[in-house]
mmCIF file of C-alpha atoms in Angstrom:
data_model
loop_
_atom_site.group_PDB
_atom_site.id
_atom_site.type_symbol
_atom_site.label_atom_id
_atom_site.label_comp_id
_atom_site.label_asym_id
_atom_site.label_seq_id
_atom_site.Cartn_x
_atom_site.Cartn_y
_atom_site.Cartn_z
ATOM 1 C CA MET A 1 218.028 -19.517 57.094
ATOM 2 C CA ALA A 2 221.497 -18.224 56.432
ATOM 3 C CA SER A 3 222.052 -20.874 53.763
ATOM 4 C CA VAL A 4 221.496 -20.740 50.005
ATOM 5 C CA LEU A 5 218.885 -22.712 48.029
ATOM 6 C CA PRO A 6 217.884 -25.549 50.389
ATOM 7 C CA LEU A 7 215.481 -27.835 48.464
ATOM 8 C CA LEU A 8 215.137 -30.929 50.667
ATOM 9 C CA LEU A 9 213.279 -31.168 53.960
ATOM 10 C CA PHE A 10 215.002 -33.147 56.722
ATOM 11 C CA CYS A 11 212.835 -34.138 59.684
ATOM 12 C CA LEU A 12 214.782 -35.271 62.751
ATOM 13 C CA LEU A 13 212.516 -37.485 64.860
ATOM 14 C CA LEU A 14 212.446 -37.187 68.628
ATOM 15 C CA LYS A 15 213.386 -40.833 69.272
ATOM 16 C CA ALA A 16 217.133 -41.131 69.933
ATOM 17 C CA THR A 17 219.337 -44.196 70.067
ATOM 18 C CA SER A 18 222.354 -44.142 72.377
ATOM 19 C CA VAL A 19 225.134 -46.306 70.903
ATOM 20 C CA SER A 20 227.649 -45.317 73.568
ATOM 21 C CA SER A 21 227.935 -43.021 76.548
ATOM 22 C CA GLN A 22 229.509 -40.424 74.260
ATOM 23 C CA SER A 23 227.053 -40.170 71.386
ATOM 24 C CA LEU A 24 223.407 -39.641 70.462
ATOM 25 C CA VAL A 25 222.120 -41.054 67.171
ATOM 26 C CA LEU A 26 218.935 -39.743 65.563
ATOM 27 C CA PRO A 27 217.103 -40.631 62.324
ATOM 28 C CA LEU A 28 216.686 -38.177 59.454
ATOM 29 C CA ARG A 29 213.921 -38.078 56.867
ATOM 30 C CA THR A 30 213.777 -36.232 53.566
ATOM 31 C CA GLU A 31 210.886 -35.039 51.451
ATOM 32 C CA LYS A 32 211.047 -33.899 47.832
ATOM 33 C CA ILE A 33 209.258 -30.622 47.079
ATOM 34 C CA GLN A 34 207.716 -29.857 43.709
ATOM 35 C CA LEU A 35 208.835 -26.444 42.466
ATOM 36 C CA GLY A 36 206.315 -26.015 39.671
ATOM 37 C CA SER A 37 206.867 -25.761 35.915
ATOM 38 C CA PRO A 38 210.277 -24.379 34.888
ATOM 39 C CA ARG A 39 210.735 -20.935 33.364
ATOM 40 C CA ASN A 40 213.721 -19.376 31.638
ATOM 41 C CA SER A 41 214.747 -17.665 34.874
ATOM 42 C CA LEU A 42 213.591 -18.491 38.371
ATOM 43 C CA LEU A 43 214.333 -16.566 41.574
ATOM 44 C CA ILE A 44 216.142 -18.237 44.453
ATOM 45 C CA ARG A 45 213.735 -18.880 47.304
ATOM 46 C CA TYR A 46 213.840 -20.667 50.642
ATOM 47 C CA ASN A 47 210.959 -22.968 49.870
ATOM 48 C CA VAL A 48 212.076 -25.771 52.227
ATOM 49 C CA SER A 49 214.363 -25.868 55.268
ATOM 50 C CA LEU A 50 216.307 -28.532 57.077
ATOM 51 C CA THR A 51 214.461 -29.139 60.332
ATOM 52 C CA VAL A 52 214.994 -31.094 63.538
ATOM 53 C CA SER A 53 212.448 -32.216 66.122
ATOM 54 C CA LEU A 54 213.396 -32.062 69.782
ATOM 55 C CA ALA A 55 211.833 -31.102 73.092
ATOM 56 C CA VAL A 56 212.026 -27.772 74.934
ATOM 57 C CA GLY A 57 210.923 -26.815 78.453
ATOM 58 C CA THR A 58 209.531 -28.548 81.550
ATOM 59 C CA PRO A 59 207.254 -30.364 80.980
ATOM 60 C CA PRO A 60 208.864 -30.946 77.547
ATOM 61 C CA ARG A 61 207.156 -29.647 74.441
ATOM 62 C CA LYS A 62 208.137 -31.099 71.078
ATOM 63 C CA VAL A 63 209.134 -28.463 68.520
ATOM 64 C CA SER A 64 210.449 -28.609 64.976
ATOM 65 C CA LEU A 65 213.398 -26.259 64.404
ATOM 66 C CA VAL A 66 215.336 -25.295 61.296
ATOM 67 C CA PHE A 67 218.741 -27.019 61.567
ATOM 68 C CA ASP A 68 221.196 -24.376 60.353
ATOM 69 C CA THR A 69 224.990 -24.793 60.377
ATOM 70 C CA GLY A 70 225.239 -21.232 59.069
ATOM 71 C CA SER A 71 223.543 -19.562 62.069
ATOM 72 C CA GLU A 72 224.535 -19.066 65.691
ATOM 73 C CA LEU A 73 221.713 -18.213 68.104
ATOM 74 C CA SER A 74 218.895 -20.752 68.409
ATOM 75 C CA TRP A 75 215.392 -19.348 68.774
ATOM 76 C CA VAL A 76 211.797 -20.481 69.166
ATOM 77 C CA ARG A 77 208.545 -18.730 68.317
ATOM 78 C CA CYS A 78 206.967 -17.884 71.653
ATOM 79 C CA GLY A 79 203.379 -17.012 72.436
ATOM 80 C CA LYS A 80 199.948 -18.317 71.605
ATOM 81 C CA SER A 81 199.614 -16.350 68.363
ATOM 82 C CA PHE A 82 201.848 -18.776 66.430
ATOM 83 C CA THR A 83 200.562 -22.071 65.059
ATOM 84 C CA ALA A 84 203.916 -23.737 65.824
ATOM 85 C CA SER A 85 205.064 -22.213 69.108
ATOM 86 C CA PHE A 86 206.404 -22.609 72.620
ATOM 87 C CA ASP A 87 204.540 -21.071 75.530
ATOM 88 C CA PRO A 88 207.177 -20.142 78.151
ATOM 89 C CA SER A 89 204.524 -19.498 80.824
ATOM 90 C CA LEU A 90 203.869 -23.250 80.924
ATOM 91 C CA SER A 91 207.500 -24.191 81.599
ATOM 92 C CA SER A 92 209.060 -24.269 85.074
ATOM 93 C CA THR A 93 212.622 -24.075 83.684
ATOM 94 C CA TYR A 94 212.208 -20.979 81.488
ATOM 95 C CA SER A 95 214.183 -17.907 82.572
ATOM 96 C CA ARG A 96 214.491 -14.527 80.829
ATOM 97 C CA ILE A 97 217.926 -12.888 80.643
ATOM 98 C CA PRO A 98 218.215 -9.340 82.103
ATOM 99 C CA CYS A 99 220.157 -6.523 80.465
ATOM 100 C CA SER A 100 222.799 -6.731 83.197
ATOM 101 C CA SER A 101 223.855 -10.203 82.029
ATOM 102 C CA GLN A 102 227.246 -10.441 80.292
ATOM 103 C CA ILE A 103 225.802 -12.352 77.340
ATOM 104 C CA CYS A 104 223.523 -9.412 76.618
ATOM 105 C CA LYS A 105 226.614 -7.197 76.281
ATOM 106 C CA THR A 106 228.724 -9.628 74.242
ATOM 107 C CA LYS A 107 229.309 -8.974 70.550
ATOM 108 C CA THR A 108 228.840 -12.104 68.418
ATOM 109 C CA ARG A 109 228.347 -12.942 64.755
ATOM 110 C CA ASP A 110 224.566 -12.840 65.241
ATOM 111 C CA PHE A 111 224.862 -9.632 67.291
ATOM 112 C CA PRO A 112 227.052 -7.251 65.242
ATOM 113 C CA ILE A 113 226.413 -4.844 68.090
ATOM 114 C CA PRO A 114 225.489 -5.883 71.655
ATOM 115 C CA ALA A 115 221.856 -6.807 72.155
ATOM 116 C CA SER A 116 219.642 -3.929 73.230
ATOM 117 C CA CYS A 117 217.835 -3.392 76.516
ATOM 118 C CA ALA A 118 214.050 -3.412 76.378
ATOM 119 C CA PRO A 119 211.946 -1.100 78.604
ATOM 120 C CA ASP A 120 211.224 -4.051 80.912
ATOM 121 C CA ASN A 121 215.001 -4.407 81.524
ATOM 122 C CA LEU A 122 215.147 -7.647 79.537
ATOM 123 C CA CYS A 123 217.756 -8.466 76.888
ATOM 124 C CA HIS A 124 216.212 -7.784 73.463
ATOM 125 C CA VAL A 125 217.519 -9.403 70.250
ATOM 126 C CA GLN A 126 216.783 -8.819 66.579
ATOM 127 C CA LEU A 127 218.213 -11.177 63.961
ATOM 128 C CA SER A 128 218.402 -10.840 60.162
ATOM 129 C CA TYR A 129 219.187 -13.590 57.643
ATOM 130 C CA ALA A 130 220.410 -13.884 54.073
ATOM 131 C CA ASP A 131 216.917 -14.619 52.743
ATOM 132 C CA ALA A 132 215.683 -11.254 54.127
ATOM 133 C CA SER A 133 213.767 -12.880 56.981
ATOM 134 C CA THR A 134 213.973 -11.422 60.492
ATOM 135 C CA SER A 135 213.196 -12.520 64.023
ATOM 136 C CA GLU A 136 212.828 -10.408 67.156
ATOM 137 C CA GLY A 137 212.283 -11.164 70.826
ATOM 138 C CA THR A 138 213.819 -11.773 74.256
ATOM 139 C CA LEU A 139 216.994 -13.648 75.156
ATOM 140 C CA ALA A 140 216.313 -16.468 77.642
ATOM 141 C CA THR A 141 217.507 -19.819 78.971
ATOM 142 C CA GLU A 142 215.644 -23.115 78.874
ATOM 143 C CA THR A 143 216.141 -26.884 79.027
ATOM 144 C CA PHE A 144 216.565 -28.499 75.609
ATOM 145 C CA ARG A 145 216.199 -32.281 75.329
ATOM 146 C CA ILE A 146 217.349 -34.830 72.726
ATOM 147 C CA GLY A 147 215.942 -38.221 73.608
ATOM 148 C CA GLY A 148 216.831 -38.810 77.258
ATOM 149 C CA THR A 149 219.618 -36.220 77.323
ATOM 150 C CA HIS A 150 218.795 -32.916 79.059
ATOM 151 C CA MET A 151 220.673 -29.669 78.376
ATOM 152 C CA PRO A 152 219.525 -27.154 81.035
ATOM 153 C CA GLY A 153 220.361 -23.463 80.875
ATOM 154 C CA THR A 154 220.661 -23.329 77.076
ATOM 155 C CA VAL A 155 220.616 -19.731 75.842
ATOM 156 C CA PHE A 156 218.100 -19.070 73.049
ATOM 157 C CA GLY A 157 215.819 -16.398 71.676
ATOM 158 C CA CYS A 158 212.154 -16.455 72.683
ATOM 159 C CA MET A 159 210.772 -14.608 69.659
ATOM 160 C CA ASP A 160 207.432 -12.840 69.581
ATOM 161 C CA SER A 161 207.859 -11.299 66.128
ATOM 162 C CA THR A 162 209.083 -12.924 62.901
ATOM 163 C CA PHE A 163 209.005 -11.932 59.243
ATOM 164 C CA SER A 164 209.659 -14.210 56.291
ATOM 165 C CA SER A 165 209.360 -13.840 52.533
ATOM 166 C CA HIS A 166 208.067 -17.452 52.513
ATOM 167 C CA PRO A 167 205.710 -17.666 55.515
ATOM 168 C CA GLU A 168 203.940 -20.822 54.335
ATOM 169 C CA GLU A 169 207.138 -22.877 54.472
ATOM 170 C CA ASP A 170 208.465 -21.234 57.624
ATOM 171 C CA SER A 171 205.202 -21.947 59.439
ATOM 172 C CA LYS A 172 206.146 -25.645 59.365
ATOM 173 C CA SER A 173 208.845 -24.987 61.954
ATOM 174 C CA ALA A 174 208.761 -23.352 65.368
ATOM 175 C CA GLY A 175 212.146 -21.658 65.084
ATOM 176 C CA LEU A 176 215.808 -22.332 64.426
ATOM 177 C CA LEU A 177 218.637 -24.426 65.875
ATOM 178 C CA GLY A 178 221.952 -22.616 65.327
ATOM 179 C CA MET A 179 224.867 -25.003 64.698
ATOM 180 C CA ASN A 180 227.833 -22.893 63.569
ATOM 181 C CA ARG A 181 231.107 -22.406 65.509
ATOM 182 C CA GLY A 182 229.966 -19.307 67.389
ATOM 183 C CA SER A 183 229.997 -19.263 71.192
ATOM 184 C CA SER A 184 226.193 -18.982 71.406
ATOM 185 C CA SER A 185 225.398 -21.821 68.988
ATOM 186 C CA PHE A 186 223.651 -24.961 70.214
ATOM 187 C CA VAL A 187 226.629 -27.233 69.589
ATOM 188 C CA SER A 188 229.016 -24.816 71.339
ATOM 189 C CA GLN A 189 226.797 -24.406 74.401
ATOM 190 C CA THR A 190 226.176 -28.134 74.784
ATOM 191 C CA ARG A 191 229.914 -28.848 74.320
ATOM 192 C CA PHE A 192 229.532 -31.773 71.956
ATOM 193 C CA PRO A 193 233.090 -32.344 70.656
ATOM 194 C CA LYS A 194 231.748 -33.303 67.235
ATOM 195 C CA PHE A 195 228.637 -34.032 65.223
ATOM 196 C CA SER A 196 228.167 -35.866 61.953
ATOM 197 C CA TYR A 197 225.545 -36.978 59.458
ATOM 198 C CA CYS A 198 225.006 -39.331 56.551
ATOM 199 C CA ILE A 199 222.391 -38.581 53.856
ATOM 200 C CA SER A 200 221.244 -41.453 51.646
ATOM 201 C CA SER A 201 220.983 -41.354 47.846
ATOM 202 C CA HIS A 202 218.847 -44.489 47.836
ATOM 203 C CA ASP A 203 215.796 -43.898 50.015
ATOM 204 C CA PHE A 204 216.058 -40.232 51.061
ATOM 205 C CA SER A 205 216.747 -41.086 54.669
ATOM 206 C CA GLY A 206 219.719 -40.308 56.842
ATOM 207 C CA VAL A 207 221.280 -40.288 60.279
ATOM 208 C CA LEU A 208 222.497 -37.443 62.498
ATOM 209 C CA VAL A 209 224.945 -38.185 65.322
ATOM 210 C CA PHE A 210 225.864 -35.870 68.207
ATOM 211 C CA GLY A 211 229.172 -36.859 69.805
ATOM 212 C CA ASN A 212 231.410 -39.815 69.013
ATOM 213 C CA SER A 213 230.993 -41.510 65.621
ATOM 214 C CA SER A 214 233.984 -43.879 65.628
ATOM 215 C CA PHE A 215 231.950 -46.949 64.715
ATOM 216 C CA PRO A 216 234.033 -50.052 63.837
ATOM 217 C CA TRP A 217 232.186 -50.626 60.545
ATOM 218 C CA LEU A 218 232.611 -47.037 59.343
ATOM 219 C CA ALA A 219 235.310 -46.579 56.684
ATOM 220 C CA PRO A 220 238.228 -44.354 57.742
ATOM 221 C CA LEU A 221 237.604 -40.666 57.141
ATOM 222 C CA ASN A 222 239.927 -38.256 55.375
ATOM 223 C CA TYR A 223 240.163 -34.936 57.207
ATOM 224 C CA THR A 224 240.730 -31.396 56.064
ATOM 225 C CA PRO A 225 241.490 -28.628 58.597
ATOM 226 C CA LEU A 226 239.090 -25.818 59.393
ATOM 227 C CA ILE A 227 240.497 -22.496 58.226
ATOM 228 C CA GLN A 228 240.608 -19.419 60.431
ATOM 229 C CA MET A 229 241.888 -15.914 59.796
ATOM 230 C CA SER A 230 244.114 -14.324 62.446
ATOM 231 C CA LEU A 231 242.486 -10.925 61.911
ATOM 232 C CA PRO A 232 238.791 -10.136 61.402
ATOM 233 C CA LEU A 233 237.987 -9.372 57.754
ATOM 234 C CA PRO A 234 234.712 -7.852 56.483
ATOM 235 C CA TYR A 235 233.725 -10.717 54.149
ATOM 236 C CA PHE A 236 235.161 -13.704 56.025
ATOM 237 C CA ASP A 237 232.689 -15.627 58.186
ATOM 238 C CA ARG A 238 234.851 -16.563 61.179
ATOM 239 C CA VAL A 239 232.317 -18.991 62.688
ATOM 240 C CA ALA A 240 231.445 -20.869 59.477
ATOM 241 C CA TYR A 241 232.808 -24.336 58.733
ATOM 242 C CA SER A 242 235.460 -22.987 56.386
ATOM 243 C CA VAL A 243 237.959 -25.297 54.629
ATOM 244 C CA GLN A 244 240.533 -24.797 51.869
ATOM 245 C CA LEU A 245 239.596 -25.860 48.340
ATOM 246 C CA VAL A 246 242.835 -26.435 46.380
ATOM 247 C CA GLY A 247 241.690 -27.777 43.015
ATOM 248 C CA ILE A 248 238.969 -29.362 40.859
ATOM 249 C CA ARG A 249 239.280 -32.361 38.552
ATOM 250 C CA VAL A 250 236.899 -33.404 35.778
ATOM 251 C CA LYS A 251 237.556 -37.085 35.260
ATOM 252 C CA GLU A 252 241.372 -37.227 35.147
ATOM 253 C CA LYS A 253 241.837 -33.621 34.014
ATOM 254 C CA LEU A 254 242.856 -31.034 36.612
ATOM 255 C CA LEU A 255 241.348 -27.651 35.783
ATOM 256 C CA PRO A 256 244.117 -25.160 34.912
ATOM 257 C CA LEU A 257 243.373 -22.719 37.717
ATOM 258 C CA PRO A 258 245.954 -20.894 39.851
ATOM 259 C CA LYS A 259 245.910 -21.664 43.580
ATOM 260 C CA SER A 260 245.106 -18.004 44.240
ATOM 261 C CA VAL A 261 241.613 -18.523 42.796
ATOM 262 C CA PHE A 262 240.706 -20.600 45.868
ATOM 263 C CA VAL A 263 242.336 -18.384 48.515
ATOM 264 C CA PRO A 264 240.323 -15.641 50.288
ATOM 265 C CA ASP A 265 241.403 -12.155 49.250
ATOM 266 C CA HIS A 266 242.383 -9.239 51.494
ATOM 267 C CA THR A 267 238.696 -8.618 52.347
ATOM 268 C CA GLY A 268 238.057 -12.274 53.271
ATOM 269 C CA ALA A 269 235.901 -12.921 50.189
ATOM 270 C CA GLY A 270 236.458 -16.308 48.578
ATOM 271 C CA GLN A 271 236.372 -18.686 51.533
ATOM 272 C CA THR A 272 235.065 -22.261 51.080
ATOM 273 C CA MET A 273 232.238 -23.345 53.403
ATOM 274 C CA VAL A 274 230.778 -26.827 53.979
ATOM 275 C CA ASP A 275 227.040 -26.255 54.405
ATOM 276 C CA SER A 276 224.393 -28.882 55.102
ATOM 277 C CA GLY A 277 221.618 -26.318 54.542
ATOM 278 C CA THR A 278 222.439 -25.572 50.906
ATOM 279 C CA GLN A 279 221.427 -28.138 48.319
ATOM 280 C CA PHE A 280 223.771 -27.456 45.428
ATOM 281 C CA THR A 281 227.411 -26.385 45.287
ATOM 282 C CA PHE A 282 228.374 -22.843 44.282
ATOM 283 C CA LEU A 283 231.744 -21.729 42.911
ATOM 284 C CA LEU A 284 233.094 -18.249 42.303
ATOM 285 C CA GLY A 285 233.118 -17.049 38.687
ATOM 286 C CA PRO A 286 236.588 -18.114 37.396
ATOM 287 C CA ALA A 287 236.393 -21.614 38.908
ATOM 288 C CA TYR A 288 232.781 -22.104 37.846
ATOM 289 C CA THR A 289 233.457 -21.016 34.257
ATOM 290 C CA ALA A 290 236.428 -23.394 33.946
ATOM 291 C CA LEU A 291 234.391 -26.298 35.380
ATOM 292 C CA ARG A 292 231.380 -25.518 33.211
ATOM 293 C CA ASN A 293 233.415 -25.405 29.999
ATOM 294 C CA GLU A 294 235.290 -28.630 30.748
ATOM 295 C CA PHE A 295 232.113 -30.485 31.755
ATOM 296 C CA VAL A 296 230.386 -29.422 28.528
ATOM 297 C CA GLU A 297 233.410 -30.505 26.482
ATOM 298 C CA GLN A 298 233.639 -33.947 28.103
ATOM 299 C CA SER A 299 229.854 -34.443 27.867
ATOM 300 C CA ARG A 300 229.656 -33.523 24.195
ATOM 301 C CA GLY A 301 227.878 -36.204 22.190
ATOM 302 C CA PHE A 302 225.457 -37.459 24.850
ATOM 303 C CA LEU A 303 224.241 -34.276 26.636
ATOM 304 C CA LYS A 304 222.552 -31.469 24.674
ATOM 305 C CA VAL A 305 222.968 -27.980 26.179
ATOM 306 C CA LEU A 306 219.743 -25.975 26.567
ATOM 307 C CA PRO A 307 220.720 -22.350 25.758
ATOM 308 C CA GLY A 308 219.346 -19.495 27.854
ATOM 309 C CA PHE A 309 217.730 -21.619 30.571
ATOM 310 C CA VAL A 310 218.546 -20.729 34.191
ATOM 311 C CA PHE A 311 217.118 -22.794 37.042
ATOM 312 C CA GLU A 312 216.335 -21.016 40.325
ATOM 313 C CA GLY A 313 218.354 -18.023 39.133
ATOM 314 C CA ALA A 314 221.671 -19.765 39.835
ATOM 315 C CA LEU A 315 222.086 -22.968 37.771
ATOM 316 C CA ASP A 316 222.768 -21.780 34.230
ATOM 317 C CA LEU A 317 224.037 -25.016 32.626
ATOM 318 C CA CYS A 318 221.051 -27.160 31.720
ATOM 319 C CA PHE A 319 220.441 -29.905 29.197
ATOM 320 C CA SER A 320 217.378 -30.861 27.140
ATOM 321 C CA GLY A 321 216.034 -34.219 26.046
ATOM 322 C CA SER A 322 215.640 -37.545 27.795
ATOM 323 C CA ILE A 323 218.767 -38.776 29.542
ATOM 324 C CA SER A 324 219.231 -42.532 29.713
ATOM 325 C CA GLU A 325 220.842 -44.471 32.534
ATOM 326 C CA THR A 326 223.790 -45.073 30.217
ATOM 327 C CA SER A 327 224.223 -41.342 29.678
ATOM 328 C CA VAL A 328 224.097 -40.687 33.434
ATOM 329 C CA ASN A 329 226.769 -43.323 34.020
ATOM 330 C CA ASN A 330 228.942 -41.721 31.317
ATOM 331 C CA VAL A 331 228.799 -38.260 32.880
ATOM 332 C CA PRO A 332 232.381 -37.266 33.766
ATOM 333 C CA GLU A 333 233.138 -37.425 37.485
ATOM 334 C CA VAL A 334 233.897 -34.136 39.248
ATOM 335 C CA VAL A 335 236.321 -34.207 42.188
ATOM 336 C CA LEU A 336 236.583 -31.363 44.704
ATOM 337 C CA MET A 337 240.073 -31.376 46.169
ATOM 338 C CA PHE A 338 240.794 -30.078 49.683
ATOM 339 C CA ARG A 339 243.853 -30.161 51.887
ATOM 340 C CA GLY A 340 243.981 -33.840 52.880
ATOM 341 C CA ALA A 341 240.576 -34.870 51.549
ATOM 342 C CA GLU A 342 238.428 -35.093 48.423
ATOM 343 C CA ILE A 343 234.749 -35.299 47.533
ATOM 344 C CA SER A 344 233.984 -37.311 44.371
ATOM 345 C CA ILE A 345 230.714 -36.483 42.598
ATOM 346 C CA SER A 346 229.407 -38.681 39.808
ATOM 347 C CA GLY A 347 226.314 -39.891 37.987
ATOM 348 C CA GLU A 348 222.914 -38.571 39.018
ATOM 349 C CA ARG A 349 224.410 -36.255 41.660
ATOM 350 C CA LEU A 350 225.708 -34.106 38.776
ATOM 351 C CA LEU A 351 222.347 -33.767 36.991
ATOM 352 C CA TYR A 352 219.229 -32.443 38.724
ATOM 353 C CA ARG A 353 215.896 -33.289 37.076
ATOM 354 C CA VAL A 354 213.895 -30.089 36.611
ATOM 355 C CA SER A 355 211.285 -31.753 34.386
ATOM 356 C CA ASP A 356 210.999 -34.896 32.272
ATOM 357 C CA ARG A 357 213.155 -33.338 29.563
ATOM 358 C CA ILE A 358 215.286 -30.768 31.393
ATOM 359 C CA PHE A 359 218.289 -31.564 33.607
ATOM 360 C CA CYS A 360 220.616 -29.020 35.187
ATOM 361 C CA PHE A 361 224.242 -29.265 36.262
ATOM 362 C CA THR A 362 224.327 -29.275 40.064
ATOM 363 C CA PHE A 363 227.050 -26.648 40.333
ATOM 364 C CA GLY A 364 226.056 -22.981 40.314
ATOM 365 C CA ASN A 365 227.814 -19.662 39.860
ATOM 366 C CA SER A 366 228.204 -17.809 43.179
ATOM 367 C CA ASP A 367 228.262 -14.543 41.225
ATOM 368 C CA LEU A 368 224.614 -15.120 40.249
ATOM 369 C CA VAL A 369 223.391 -15.612 43.836
ATOM 370 C CA PRO A 370 225.342 -13.359 44.679
ATOM 371 C CA VAL A 371 227.607 -14.804 47.401
ATOM 372 C CA GLU A 372 231.324 -14.037 47.687
ATOM 373 C CA ALA A 373 232.227 -17.596 48.662
ATOM 374 C CA TYR A 374 232.496 -21.219 47.607
ATOM 375 C CA ILE A 375 229.669 -23.280 49.165
ATOM 376 C CA ILE A 376 229.712 -27.088 49.254
ATOM 377 C CA GLY A 377 226.057 -28.145 49.350
ATOM 378 C CA HIS A 378 224.466 -31.293 50.759
ATOM 379 C CA HIS A 379 223.474 -32.660 47.332
ATOM 380 C CA HIS A 380 227.172 -33.388 46.833
ATOM 381 C CA GLN A 381 227.488 -34.856 50.329
ATOM 382 C CA ARG A 382 225.008 -37.706 49.760
ATOM 383 C CA ASP A 383 226.276 -41.180 50.594
ATOM 384 C CA THR A 384 229.150 -39.519 52.408
ATOM 385 C CA TRP A 385 229.805 -39.600 56.127
ATOM 386 C CA VAL A 386 230.485 -35.958 57.036
ATOM 387 C CA GLU A 387 231.981 -35.280 60.457
ATOM 388 C CA TYR A 388 232.421 -31.839 62.034
ATOM 389 C CA ASP A 389 235.234 -32.432 64.534
ATOM 390 C CA LEU A 390 235.183 -29.289 66.663
ATOM 391 C CA GLN A 391 237.717 -30.553 69.186
ATOM 392 C CA ASN A 392 240.400 -30.972 66.503
ATOM 393 C CA SER A 393 239.191 -28.148 64.184
ATOM 394 C CA ARG A 394 238.646 -30.302 61.115
ATOM 395 C CA VAL A 395 235.974 -31.781 58.834
ATOM 396 C CA GLY A 396 236.085 -35.425 57.768
ATOM 397 C CA PHE A 397 234.664 -37.107 54.666
ATOM 398 C CA GLY A 398 234.257 -40.812 53.900
ATOM 399 C CA LYS A 399 232.182 -42.832 51.443
ATOM 400 C CA ALA A 400 229.237 -44.647 53.004
ATOM 401 C CA ARG A 401 225.956 -46.332 52.110
ATOM 402 C CA CYS A 402 223.833 -44.119 54.311
ATOM 403 C CA ASP A 403 220.719 -46.288 54.028
ATOM 404 C CA LEU A 404 222.716 -49.223 55.420
ATOM 405 C CA VAL A 405 224.228 -46.993 58.115
ATOM 406 C CA GLY A 406 220.733 -46.298 59.420
ATOM 407 C CA GLN A 407 219.996 -50.000 59.598
ATOM 408 C CA ARG A 408 223.236 -50.679 61.497
ATOM 409 C CA LEU A 409 222.337 -48.005 64.036
ATOM 410 C CA GLY A 410 218.841 -49.400 64.519
ATOM 411 C CA MET A 411 217.035 -46.482 62.930
ATOM 412 C CA PRO A 412 213.470 -47.173 61.742
ATOM 413 C CA SER A 413 213.043 -47.577 57.976
ATOM 414 C CA LYS A 414 211.232 -44.893 56.010
#
């Protein structure tokens, strides 16, 4: 929910395959969502979320949770009034956290001030997200389960009140699984040293792995370090997966941008975040303008710019007319350059089909969102093995055929 413009639905099935004593492998599924006929300007909306299915409680109840690398505290809708919910009264391992508990007094990213104490002496939490949605309820512990692996005593929010600007979509999930670097996130509490995923461009499937992913058939990854600020800054997200963007190439041409364009300023604005919950990639104004102009110049002759059209309020470079396979193959490659690693984006990943005769460039201007950051979205991570190595504070990228990866790991076909 803290991410920007997620447009694909990922469903993580409950069945898990254990490929070693150190990892859990789970299948991913994707579903395209029709957004309706295009207009000259469309508002950004959270019409679809990345979700995972796992089990909570004893006896276990299967729930579908939004999988969010931009959020910390996991939570589940509790009570019988929700269509997708968890009833804690039916679980023998559910335990509410009292106000006297240290976690209720701890300041985190999700709790800008310590959680409050409810009249019943229970720890009360209220969360707000970037899409204006909110969730409110009681802090508790419960057993979470992925396949045959049990994680007892996991801290989460048992929420009895939620508000969303898109209730129809949010009703498809029972809550949220927080996966950022914060101390209260699911991955931090369960102490997995790393997690990784691979999203296919071919059949809209994918694989999510908790733990070790050093498979012998996987191509070597190139790593870039996670960036951290020594002092807290107002606009720097200290628990995001922040890396350092150092340059952008269009085909062989390096954009003439000073290094300072990619460095966070004195307020912390301008960090670069790898985000699996955002579909497209967003760049701050100067970098976006330089990329846009160079892409238009190198595409002149086979792509016709559609003036004045803005898709979802953030993608303002769109093209009209039918685009042949030859034209797609001729689209100039864009390379995002990081310290020690690169992401190469080519072909159809650079052009998003809005309608039969409208295609939009899959980079957006952060200033239009508005977000004071660079965000690397999952559309540009397709057919890439992405590894979040928490133990060594780095993110790895490597090219992969993600549909074949699923077959190698014994995942069921779509």
